[in-house]
CSV table of C-alpha atoms in Angstrom, one decimal:
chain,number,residue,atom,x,y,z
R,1,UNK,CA,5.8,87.1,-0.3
R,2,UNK,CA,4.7,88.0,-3.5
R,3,UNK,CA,7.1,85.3,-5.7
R,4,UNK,CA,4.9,83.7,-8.4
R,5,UNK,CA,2.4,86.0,-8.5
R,6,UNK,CA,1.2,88.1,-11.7
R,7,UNK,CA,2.9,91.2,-11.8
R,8,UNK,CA,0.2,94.5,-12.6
R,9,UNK,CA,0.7,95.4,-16.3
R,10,UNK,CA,2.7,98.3,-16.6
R,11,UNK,CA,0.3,101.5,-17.5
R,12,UNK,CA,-3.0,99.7,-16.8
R,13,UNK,CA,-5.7,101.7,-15.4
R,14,UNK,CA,-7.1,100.9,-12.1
R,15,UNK,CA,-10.2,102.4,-11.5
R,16,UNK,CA,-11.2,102.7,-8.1
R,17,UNK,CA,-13.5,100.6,-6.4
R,18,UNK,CA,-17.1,101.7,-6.0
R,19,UNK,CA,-18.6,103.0,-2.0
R,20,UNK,CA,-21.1,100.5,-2.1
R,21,UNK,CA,-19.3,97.2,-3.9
R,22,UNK,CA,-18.7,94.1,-1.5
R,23,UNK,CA,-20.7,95.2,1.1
R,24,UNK,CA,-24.7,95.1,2.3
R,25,UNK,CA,-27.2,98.3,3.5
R,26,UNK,CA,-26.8,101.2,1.3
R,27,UNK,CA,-24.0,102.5,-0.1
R,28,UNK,CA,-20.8,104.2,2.3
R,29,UNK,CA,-20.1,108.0,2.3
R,30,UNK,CA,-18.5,109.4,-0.2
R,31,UNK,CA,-15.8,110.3,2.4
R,32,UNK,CA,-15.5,107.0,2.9
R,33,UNK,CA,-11.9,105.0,2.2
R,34,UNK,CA,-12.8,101.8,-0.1
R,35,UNK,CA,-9.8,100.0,1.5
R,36,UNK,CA,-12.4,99.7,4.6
R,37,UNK,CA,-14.2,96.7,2.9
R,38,UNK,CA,-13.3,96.4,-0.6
R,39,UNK,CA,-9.8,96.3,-0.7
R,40,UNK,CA,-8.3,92.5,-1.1
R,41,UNK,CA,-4.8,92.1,0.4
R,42,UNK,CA,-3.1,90.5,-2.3
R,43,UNK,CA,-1.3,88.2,0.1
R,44,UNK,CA,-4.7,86.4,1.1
R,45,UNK,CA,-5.4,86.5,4.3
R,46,UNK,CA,-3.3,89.6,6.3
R,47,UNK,CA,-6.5,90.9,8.0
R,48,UNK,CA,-9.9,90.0,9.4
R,49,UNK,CA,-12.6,90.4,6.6
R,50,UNK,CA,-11.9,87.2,4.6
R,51,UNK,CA,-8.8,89.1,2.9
R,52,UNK,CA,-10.4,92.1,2.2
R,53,UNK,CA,-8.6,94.4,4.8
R,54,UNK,CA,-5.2,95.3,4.8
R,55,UNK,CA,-2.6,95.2,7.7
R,56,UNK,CA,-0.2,98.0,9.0
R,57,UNK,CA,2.5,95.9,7.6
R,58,UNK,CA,0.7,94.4,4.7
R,59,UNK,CA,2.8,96.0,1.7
R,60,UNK,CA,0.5,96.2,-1.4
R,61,UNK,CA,2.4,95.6,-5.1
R,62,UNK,CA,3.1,98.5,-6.4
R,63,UNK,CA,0.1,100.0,-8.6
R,64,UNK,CA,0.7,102.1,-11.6
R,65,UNK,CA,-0.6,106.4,-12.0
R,66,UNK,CA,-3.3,106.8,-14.0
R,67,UNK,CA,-2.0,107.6,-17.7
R,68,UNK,CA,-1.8,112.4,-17.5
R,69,UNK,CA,-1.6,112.2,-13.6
R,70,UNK,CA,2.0,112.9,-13.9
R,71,UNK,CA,5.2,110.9,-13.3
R,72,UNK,CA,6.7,108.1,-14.6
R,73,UNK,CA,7.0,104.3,-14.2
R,74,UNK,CA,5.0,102.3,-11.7
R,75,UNK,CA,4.9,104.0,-8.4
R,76,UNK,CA,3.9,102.7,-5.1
R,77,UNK,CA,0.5,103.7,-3.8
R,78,UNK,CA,2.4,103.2,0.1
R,79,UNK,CA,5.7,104.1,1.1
R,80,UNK,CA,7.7,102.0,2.9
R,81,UNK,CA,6.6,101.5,6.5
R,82,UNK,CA,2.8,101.7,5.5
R,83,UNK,CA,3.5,105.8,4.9
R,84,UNK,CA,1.3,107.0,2.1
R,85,UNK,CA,2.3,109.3,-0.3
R,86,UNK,CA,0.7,111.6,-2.1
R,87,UNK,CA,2.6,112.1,-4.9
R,88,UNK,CA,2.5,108.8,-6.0
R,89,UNK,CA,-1.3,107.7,-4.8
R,90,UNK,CA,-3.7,106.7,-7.5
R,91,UNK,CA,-6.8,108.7,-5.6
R,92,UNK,CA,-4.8,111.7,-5.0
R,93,UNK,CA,-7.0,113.6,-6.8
R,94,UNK,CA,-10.6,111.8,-5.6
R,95,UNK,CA,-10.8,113.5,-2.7
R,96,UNK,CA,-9.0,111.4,0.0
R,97,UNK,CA,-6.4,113.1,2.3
R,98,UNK,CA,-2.9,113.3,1.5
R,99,UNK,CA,-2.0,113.7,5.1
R,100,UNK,CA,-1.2,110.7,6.8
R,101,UNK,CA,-2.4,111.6,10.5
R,102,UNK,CA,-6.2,111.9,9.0
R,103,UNK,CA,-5.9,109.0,6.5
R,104,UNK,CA,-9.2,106.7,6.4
R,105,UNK,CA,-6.8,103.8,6.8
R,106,UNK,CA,-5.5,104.7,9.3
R,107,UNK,CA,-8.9,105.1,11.0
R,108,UNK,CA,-9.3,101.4,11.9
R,109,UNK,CA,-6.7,98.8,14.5
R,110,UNK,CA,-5.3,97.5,11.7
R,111,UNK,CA,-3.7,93.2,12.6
R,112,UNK,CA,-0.5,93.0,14.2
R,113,UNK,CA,1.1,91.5,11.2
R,114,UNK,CA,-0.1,89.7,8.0
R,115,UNK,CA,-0.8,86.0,9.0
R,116,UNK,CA,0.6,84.8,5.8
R,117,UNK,CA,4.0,85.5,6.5
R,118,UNK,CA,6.4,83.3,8.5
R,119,UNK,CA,6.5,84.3,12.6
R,120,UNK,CA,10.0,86.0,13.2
R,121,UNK,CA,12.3,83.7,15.5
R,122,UNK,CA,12.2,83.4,19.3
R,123,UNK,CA,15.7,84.8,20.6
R,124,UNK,CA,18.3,81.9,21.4
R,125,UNK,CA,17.3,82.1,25.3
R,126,UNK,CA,14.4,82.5,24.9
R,127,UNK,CA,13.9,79.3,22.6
R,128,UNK,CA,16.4,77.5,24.8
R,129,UNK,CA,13.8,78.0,27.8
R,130,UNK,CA,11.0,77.0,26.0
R,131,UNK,CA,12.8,73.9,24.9
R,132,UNK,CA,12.7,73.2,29.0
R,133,UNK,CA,9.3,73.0,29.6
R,134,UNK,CA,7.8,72.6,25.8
R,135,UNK,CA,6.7,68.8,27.5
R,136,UNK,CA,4.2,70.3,30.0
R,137,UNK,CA,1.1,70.9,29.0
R,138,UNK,CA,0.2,74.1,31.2
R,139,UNK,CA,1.9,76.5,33.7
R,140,UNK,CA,2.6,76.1,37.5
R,141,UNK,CA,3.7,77.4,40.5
R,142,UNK,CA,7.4,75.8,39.8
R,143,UNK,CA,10.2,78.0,38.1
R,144,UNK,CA,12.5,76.8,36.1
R,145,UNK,CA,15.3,77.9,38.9
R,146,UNK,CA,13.5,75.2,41.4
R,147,UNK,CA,14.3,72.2,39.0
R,148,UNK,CA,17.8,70.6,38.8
R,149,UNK,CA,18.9,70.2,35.7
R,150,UNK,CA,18.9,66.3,35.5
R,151,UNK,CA,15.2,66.6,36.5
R,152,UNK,CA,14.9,68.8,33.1
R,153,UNK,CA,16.5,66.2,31.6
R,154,UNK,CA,14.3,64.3,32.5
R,155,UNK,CA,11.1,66.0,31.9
R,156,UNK,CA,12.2,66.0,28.3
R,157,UNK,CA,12.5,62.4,28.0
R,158,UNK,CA,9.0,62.4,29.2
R,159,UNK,CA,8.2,64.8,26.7
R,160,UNK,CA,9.6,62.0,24.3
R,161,UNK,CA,7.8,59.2,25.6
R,162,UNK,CA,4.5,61.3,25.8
R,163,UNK,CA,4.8,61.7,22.1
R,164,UNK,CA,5.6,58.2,21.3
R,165,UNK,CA,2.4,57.3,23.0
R,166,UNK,CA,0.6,60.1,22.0
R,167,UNK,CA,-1.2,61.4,25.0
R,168,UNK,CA,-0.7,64.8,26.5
R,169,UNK,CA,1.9,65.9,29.3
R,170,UNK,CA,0.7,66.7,32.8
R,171,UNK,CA,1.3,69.8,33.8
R,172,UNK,CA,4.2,71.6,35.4
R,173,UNK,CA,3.3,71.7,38.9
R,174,UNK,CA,2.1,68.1,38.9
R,175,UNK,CA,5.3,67.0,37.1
R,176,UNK,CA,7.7,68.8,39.6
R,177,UNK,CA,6.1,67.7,42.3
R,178,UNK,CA,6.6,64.2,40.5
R,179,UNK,CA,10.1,65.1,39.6
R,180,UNK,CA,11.3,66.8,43.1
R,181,UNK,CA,10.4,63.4,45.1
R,182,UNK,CA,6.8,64.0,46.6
R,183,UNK,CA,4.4,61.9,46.9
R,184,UNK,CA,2.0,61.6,43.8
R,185,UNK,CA,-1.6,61.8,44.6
R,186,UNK,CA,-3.6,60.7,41.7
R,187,UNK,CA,-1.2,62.6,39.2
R,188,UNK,CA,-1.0,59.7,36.8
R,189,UNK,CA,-4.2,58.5,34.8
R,190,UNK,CA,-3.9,55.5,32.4
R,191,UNK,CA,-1.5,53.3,31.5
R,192,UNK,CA,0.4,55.3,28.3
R,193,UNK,CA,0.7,57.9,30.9
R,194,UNK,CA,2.5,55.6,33.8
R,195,UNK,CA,4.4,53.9,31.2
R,196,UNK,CA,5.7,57.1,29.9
R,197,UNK,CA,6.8,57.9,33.3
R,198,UNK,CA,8.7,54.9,33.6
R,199,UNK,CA,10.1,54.7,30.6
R,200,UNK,CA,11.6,58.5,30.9
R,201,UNK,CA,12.6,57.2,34.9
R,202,UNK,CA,10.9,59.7,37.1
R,203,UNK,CA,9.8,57.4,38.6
R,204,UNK,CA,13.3,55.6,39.7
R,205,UNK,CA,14.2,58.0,43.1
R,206,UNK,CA,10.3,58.0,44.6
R,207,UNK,CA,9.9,56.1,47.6
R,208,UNK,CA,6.0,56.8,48.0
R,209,UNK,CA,4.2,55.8,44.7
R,210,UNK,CA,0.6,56.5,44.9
R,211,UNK,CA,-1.7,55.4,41.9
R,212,UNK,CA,-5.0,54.6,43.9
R,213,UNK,CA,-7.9,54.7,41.5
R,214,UNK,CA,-5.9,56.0,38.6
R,215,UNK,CA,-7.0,53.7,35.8
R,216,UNK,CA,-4.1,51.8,35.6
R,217,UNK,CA,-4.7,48.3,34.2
R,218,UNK,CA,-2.6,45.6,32.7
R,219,UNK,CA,0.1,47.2,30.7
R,220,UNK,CA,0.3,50.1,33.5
R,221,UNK,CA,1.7,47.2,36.2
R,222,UNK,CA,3.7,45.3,33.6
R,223,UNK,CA,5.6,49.2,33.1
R,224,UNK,CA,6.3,49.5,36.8
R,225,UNK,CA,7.5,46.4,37.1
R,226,UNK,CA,9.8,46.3,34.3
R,227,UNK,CA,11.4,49.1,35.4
R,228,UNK,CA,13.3,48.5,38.6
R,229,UNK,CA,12.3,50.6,41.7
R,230,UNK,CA,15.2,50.1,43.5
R,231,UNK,CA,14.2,53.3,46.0
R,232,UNK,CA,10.3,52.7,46.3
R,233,UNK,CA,9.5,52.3,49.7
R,234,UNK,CA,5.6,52.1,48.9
R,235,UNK,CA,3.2,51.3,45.6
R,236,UNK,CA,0.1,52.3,46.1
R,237,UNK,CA,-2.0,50.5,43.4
R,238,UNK,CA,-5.6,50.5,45.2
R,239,UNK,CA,-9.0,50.3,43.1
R,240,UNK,CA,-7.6,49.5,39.9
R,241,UNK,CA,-7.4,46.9,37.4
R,242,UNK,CA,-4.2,45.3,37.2
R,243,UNK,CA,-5.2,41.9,36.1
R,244,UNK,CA,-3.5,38.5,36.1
R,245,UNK,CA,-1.0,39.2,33.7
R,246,UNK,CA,0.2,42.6,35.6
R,247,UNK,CA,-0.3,41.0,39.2
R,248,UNK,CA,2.3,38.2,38.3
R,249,UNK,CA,4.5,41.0,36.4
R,250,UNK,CA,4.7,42.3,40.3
R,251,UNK,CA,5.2,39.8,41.7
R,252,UNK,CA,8.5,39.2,39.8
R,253,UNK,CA,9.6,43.3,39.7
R,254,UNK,CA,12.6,44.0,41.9
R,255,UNK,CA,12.0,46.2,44.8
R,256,UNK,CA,14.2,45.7,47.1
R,257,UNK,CA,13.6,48.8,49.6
R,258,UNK,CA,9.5,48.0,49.6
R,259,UNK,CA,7.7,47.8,52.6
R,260,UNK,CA,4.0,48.3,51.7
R,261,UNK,CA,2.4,47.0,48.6
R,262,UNK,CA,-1.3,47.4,48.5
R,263,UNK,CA,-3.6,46.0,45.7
R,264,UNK,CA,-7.1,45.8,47.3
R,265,UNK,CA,-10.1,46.3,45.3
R,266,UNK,CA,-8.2,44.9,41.7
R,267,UNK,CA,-10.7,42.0,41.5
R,268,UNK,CA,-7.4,39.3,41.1
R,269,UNK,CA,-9.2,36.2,41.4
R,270,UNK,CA,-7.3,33.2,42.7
R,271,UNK,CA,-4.7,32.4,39.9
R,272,UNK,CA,-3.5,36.4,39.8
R,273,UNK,CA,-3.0,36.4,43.4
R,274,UNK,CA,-1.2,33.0,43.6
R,275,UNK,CA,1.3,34.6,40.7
R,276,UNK,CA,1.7,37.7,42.5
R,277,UNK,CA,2.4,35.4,45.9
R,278,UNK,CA,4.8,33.0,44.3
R,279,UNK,CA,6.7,36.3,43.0
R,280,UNK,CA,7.0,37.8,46.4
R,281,UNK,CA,8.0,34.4,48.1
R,282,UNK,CA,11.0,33.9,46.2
R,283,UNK,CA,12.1,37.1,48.1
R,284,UNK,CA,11.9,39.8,45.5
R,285,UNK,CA,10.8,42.2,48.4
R,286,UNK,CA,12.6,41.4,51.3
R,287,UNK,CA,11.8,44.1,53.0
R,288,UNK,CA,8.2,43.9,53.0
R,289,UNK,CA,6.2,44.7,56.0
R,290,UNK,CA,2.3,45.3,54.6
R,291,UNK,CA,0.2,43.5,52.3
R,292,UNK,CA,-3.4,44.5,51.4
R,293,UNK,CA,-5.5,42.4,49.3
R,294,UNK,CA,-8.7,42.9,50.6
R,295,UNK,CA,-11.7,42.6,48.3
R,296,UNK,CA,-9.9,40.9,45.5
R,297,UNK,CA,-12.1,37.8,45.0
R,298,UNK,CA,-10.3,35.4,46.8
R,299,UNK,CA,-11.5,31.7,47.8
R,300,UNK,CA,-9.0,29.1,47.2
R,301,UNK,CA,-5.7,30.8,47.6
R,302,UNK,CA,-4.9,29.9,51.3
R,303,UNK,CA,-1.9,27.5,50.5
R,304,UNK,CA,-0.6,30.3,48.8
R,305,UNK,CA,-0.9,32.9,51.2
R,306,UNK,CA,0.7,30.7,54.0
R,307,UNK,CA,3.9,29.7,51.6
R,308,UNK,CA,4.2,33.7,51.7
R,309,UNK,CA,3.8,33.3,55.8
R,310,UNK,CA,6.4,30.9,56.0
R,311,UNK,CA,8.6,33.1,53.9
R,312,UNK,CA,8.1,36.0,54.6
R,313,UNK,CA,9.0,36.6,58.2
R,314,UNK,CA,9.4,41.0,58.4
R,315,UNK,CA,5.3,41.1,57.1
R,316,UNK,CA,3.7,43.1,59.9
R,317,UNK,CA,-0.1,43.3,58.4
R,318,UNK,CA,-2.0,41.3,55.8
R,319,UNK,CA,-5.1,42.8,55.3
R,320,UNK,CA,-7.3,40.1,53.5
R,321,UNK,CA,-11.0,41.4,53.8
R,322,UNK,CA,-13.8,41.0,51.7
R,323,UNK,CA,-13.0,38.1,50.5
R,324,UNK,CA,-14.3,34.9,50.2
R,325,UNK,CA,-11.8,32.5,51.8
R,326,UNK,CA,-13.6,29.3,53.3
R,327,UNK,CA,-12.9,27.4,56.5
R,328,UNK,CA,-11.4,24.8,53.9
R,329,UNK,CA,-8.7,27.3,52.2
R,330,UNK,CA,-7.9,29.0,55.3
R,331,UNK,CA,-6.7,26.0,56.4
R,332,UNK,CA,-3.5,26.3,54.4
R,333,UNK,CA,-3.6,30.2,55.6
R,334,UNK,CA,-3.4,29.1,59.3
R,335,UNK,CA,-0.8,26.6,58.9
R,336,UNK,CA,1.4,28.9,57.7
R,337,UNK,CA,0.8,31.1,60.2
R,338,UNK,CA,2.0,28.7,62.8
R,339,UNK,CA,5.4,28.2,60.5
R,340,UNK,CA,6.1,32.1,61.1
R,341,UNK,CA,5.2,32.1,64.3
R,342,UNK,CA,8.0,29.3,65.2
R,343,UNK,CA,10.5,30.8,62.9
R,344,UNK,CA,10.0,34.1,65.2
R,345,UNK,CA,8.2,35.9,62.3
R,346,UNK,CA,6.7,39.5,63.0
R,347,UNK,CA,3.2,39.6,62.1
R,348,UNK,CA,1.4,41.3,63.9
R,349,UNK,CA,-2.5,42.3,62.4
R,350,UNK,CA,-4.6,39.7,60.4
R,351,UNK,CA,-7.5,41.0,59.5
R,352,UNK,CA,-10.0,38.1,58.0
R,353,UNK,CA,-13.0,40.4,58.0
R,354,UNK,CA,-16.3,39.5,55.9
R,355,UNK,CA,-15.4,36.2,54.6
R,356,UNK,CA,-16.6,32.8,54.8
R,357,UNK,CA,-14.9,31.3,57.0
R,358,UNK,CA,-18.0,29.2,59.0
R,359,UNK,CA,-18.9,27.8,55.2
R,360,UNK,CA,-17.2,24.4,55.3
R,361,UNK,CA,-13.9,22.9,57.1
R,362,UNK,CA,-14.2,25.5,59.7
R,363,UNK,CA,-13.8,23.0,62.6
R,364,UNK,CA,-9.9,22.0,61.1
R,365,UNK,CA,-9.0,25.5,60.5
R,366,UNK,CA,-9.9,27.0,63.7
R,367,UNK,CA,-7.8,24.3,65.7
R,368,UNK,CA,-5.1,25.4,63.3
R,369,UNK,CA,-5.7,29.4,64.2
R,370,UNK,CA,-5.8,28.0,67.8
R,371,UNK,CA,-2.3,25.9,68.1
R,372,UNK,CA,-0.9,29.3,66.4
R,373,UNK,CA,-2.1,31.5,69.5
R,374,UNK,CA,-1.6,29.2,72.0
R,375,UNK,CA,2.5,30.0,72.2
R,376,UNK,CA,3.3,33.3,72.5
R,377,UNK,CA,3.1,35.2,69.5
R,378,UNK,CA,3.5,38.6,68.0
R,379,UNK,CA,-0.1,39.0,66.7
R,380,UNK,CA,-1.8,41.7,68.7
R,381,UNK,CA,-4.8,42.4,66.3
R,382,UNK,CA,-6.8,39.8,64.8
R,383,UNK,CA,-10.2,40.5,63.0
R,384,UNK,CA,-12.7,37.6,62.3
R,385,UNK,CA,-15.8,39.7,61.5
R,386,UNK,CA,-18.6,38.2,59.8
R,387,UNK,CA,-17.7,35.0,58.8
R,388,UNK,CA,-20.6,32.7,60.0
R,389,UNK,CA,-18.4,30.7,62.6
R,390,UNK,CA,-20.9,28.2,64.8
R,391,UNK,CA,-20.7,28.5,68.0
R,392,UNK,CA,-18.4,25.0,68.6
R,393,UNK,CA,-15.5,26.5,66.4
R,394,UNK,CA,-15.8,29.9,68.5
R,395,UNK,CA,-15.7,27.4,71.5
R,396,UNK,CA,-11.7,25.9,69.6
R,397,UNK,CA,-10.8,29.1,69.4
R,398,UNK,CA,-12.0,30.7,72.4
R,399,UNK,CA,-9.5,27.6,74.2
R,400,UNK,CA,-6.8,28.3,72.3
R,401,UNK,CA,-7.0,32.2,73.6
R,402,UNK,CA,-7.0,30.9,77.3
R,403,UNK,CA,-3.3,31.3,77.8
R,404,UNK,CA,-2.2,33.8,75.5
R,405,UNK,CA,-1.4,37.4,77.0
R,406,UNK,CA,0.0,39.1,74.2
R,407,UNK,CA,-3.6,39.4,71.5
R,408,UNK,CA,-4.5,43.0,72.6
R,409,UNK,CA,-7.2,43.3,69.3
R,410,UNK,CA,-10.0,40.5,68.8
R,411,UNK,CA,-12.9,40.9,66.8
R,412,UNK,CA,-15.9,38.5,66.9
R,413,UNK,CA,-18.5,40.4,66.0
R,414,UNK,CA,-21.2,38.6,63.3
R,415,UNK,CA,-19.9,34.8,64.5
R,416,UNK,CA,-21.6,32.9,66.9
R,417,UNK,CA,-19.4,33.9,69.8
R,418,UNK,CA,-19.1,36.7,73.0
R,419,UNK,CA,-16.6,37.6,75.8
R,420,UNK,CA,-17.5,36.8,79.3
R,421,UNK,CA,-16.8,39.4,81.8
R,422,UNK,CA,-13.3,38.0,82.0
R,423,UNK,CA,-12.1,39.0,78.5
R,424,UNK,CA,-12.2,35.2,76.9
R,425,UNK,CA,-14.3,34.1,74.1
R,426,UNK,CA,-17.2,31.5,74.8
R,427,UNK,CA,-19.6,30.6,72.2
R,428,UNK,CA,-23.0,31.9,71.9
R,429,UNK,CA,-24.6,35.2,71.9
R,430,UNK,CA,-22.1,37.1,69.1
R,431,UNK,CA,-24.7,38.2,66.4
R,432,UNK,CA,-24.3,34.8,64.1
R,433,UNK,CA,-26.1,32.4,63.2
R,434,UNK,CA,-27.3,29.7,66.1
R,435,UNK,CA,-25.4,27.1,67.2
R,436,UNK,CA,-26.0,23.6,65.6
């Protein structure tokens, strides 16, 4: 440690330090040791007073005897192993003890070792399990003994990735949970973090991915769909911000095994959700069962919700509330709902909820709803809550409901319509506005 320093001329007289020097308030005992404050480590910073204090394994260069003290040649004020020695120390005779039990050095918790010299190696095994979980950014509940070894593998690659995109690892027990096949729950924030999930493939054997409200925009939704999901039963990508560009990069992604794909509340518009519906009709989900895109800003995407009707004959829900489909658009909706229904399709729930379906063109698209329900159909729940309709179009579909025994779920409320004591639908009296 001390290469490239200048060595002590030989025979040069060190005088000892003054009690007082380097230090405020009036001056220290003379019983005092001066290596208490005014010594200065010569390998600059082994201890915590700026330098000043030297550590138990802090070795000094050796100083030379005052010229008559006796001996020869320059002798070393410490031995080795921080001993002192009275023979050889410089203040032998100026009145410190020679006795190493009552030293004044000794008096004070000295640092562990001089923080200028390198740390000593971590053992083989020990570095080697370090190396295992160096990725994670804090401890958990999960040993290393519960983790397979290809999940390891793959925890480093995440490592790797997180790196690359410089953001910092979730931690262990989040990771494992990740890793081992549970469901995530909000474990993922951002889109560097998802696409460092996929890109290290932990995320190829989930079936339940759940990334409701976790920030994941455009880049986030192109990373999932580039890589393929082959197992995902479920993708979870509520409340976000997906965005045209990662709607339609969706829509395209092959997931064969998925049955529930829910994007509600990712403000799509009308061009990112007829992207994302062209995608799924050419059957790149053929499995699919549930589709939510409720409150996603949609007006003028009927025609291409009833292509993915027509299509797609497994869908058991589509959950499109909060929208703002008109009587005119849901025209297109409708008719493809009758093309499911006579290609014995499976759907089951509609929900239309708090749209605007009474705006304009309801008259055509209620006859349309009602051809649909006049055969008998698999739809058992059907939810037309607050959309305005008049009381003439409750009337078309209230006519349409007359033979139909299998609807078991109708909701009128906020619509110019009510249900006799009979169970059918007349017009009047349902919390909308009047008749015209």
């Amino acid at each position: 440690p001390h290469a490239g320093r200048p060595a002590v001329a030989a025979g040069a007289m060190l005088k000892p330090p003054s009690p007082g020097l380097g230090r405020r308030g009036p001056p220290r005992s003379a019983d005092s040791s001066p290596f208490r404050d005014d010594h200065l480590c010569l390998h600059g910073g082994c201890g915590d007073g700026g330098g000043r204090r030297p550590s138990a394994s802090c070795a000094p260069l050796p100083l030379p005897l005052p010229r008559g003290a006796g001996g020869s040649g320059q002798s070393s004020a410490f031995a080795r192993g921080g001993q002192r020695s009275a023979e050889s120390s410089p203040h032998a005779a100026g009145g410190f003890s020679e006795s190493p039990e009552v030293s004044p050095f000794r008096r004070r918790k000295a640092p562990a070792r001089c923080h200028s010299l390198p740390a000593l190696p971590a053992p083989k095994e020990e570095r080697a399990e370090m190396a295992r979980f160096r990725v994670f950014a804090g401890g958990g509940r999960q040993s290393a003994g519960d983790l397979p070894i290809s999940a390891l593998k793959k925890a480093e690659e995440y490592g790797r990735e997180c790196t690359k995109h410089g953001i910092v690892p979730v931690s262990l027990d989040v990771a494992a949970k990740i890793i081992l096949k549970q469901p995530t729950s909000k474990a993922l924030v951002g889109d560097r973090q998802v696409a460092a999930w996929c890109a290290a493939g932990l995320l190829d054997d989930q079936s339940e991915i759940k990334l409701r409200d976790a920030d994941v925009a455009e880049e986030g939704a192109k990373a999932l769909a580039a890589r393929p999901l082959e197992r995902a039963r479920s993708l979870d990508l509520a409340n976000n911000a997906i965005g045209a560009k990662g709607a339609t990069a969706l829509g395209r992604a092959r997931m064969p095994q998925l049955e529930a794909l829910n994007l509600s509340k990712n403000g799509l518009g009308d061009a990112a959700v007829a992207m994302l519906l062209a995608g799924l009709a050419e059957a790149e989900a053929p499995r699919l069962l549930r589709l939510s895109l409720a409150e996603n800003q949609i007006s003028r995407a009927g025609q291409a919700l009833g292509n993915l009707l027509g299509v797609q004959l497994k869908l058991h829900l589509l959950d499109l509330h909060w929208n703002y489909l008109t009587g005119e658009h849901a025209h297109g909706l409708f008719k493809g709902l009758e093309t499911n229904l006579a290609n014995d399709g499976s759907l089951a729930r509609l929900d239309l909820s708090w749209n605007c379906l009474g705006n304009s063109g309801a008259t055509q698209s209620m006859q349309s709803l009602a051809r649909a329900l006049k055969a008998e159909c698999p739809l058992v729940h059907l939810d037309l809550s607050y959309n305005s309709l008049r009381a003439e179009d409750c009337g078309i579909l209230g006519a349409g409901l007359r033979d139909n025994h299998t609807l078991l779920g109708l909701h009128l409320v906020g619509n110019s319509a009510g249900v006799d004591a009979d169970g059918f639908v007349v017009s009047g009296d349902g919390g909308g506005p009047p008749a015209a």
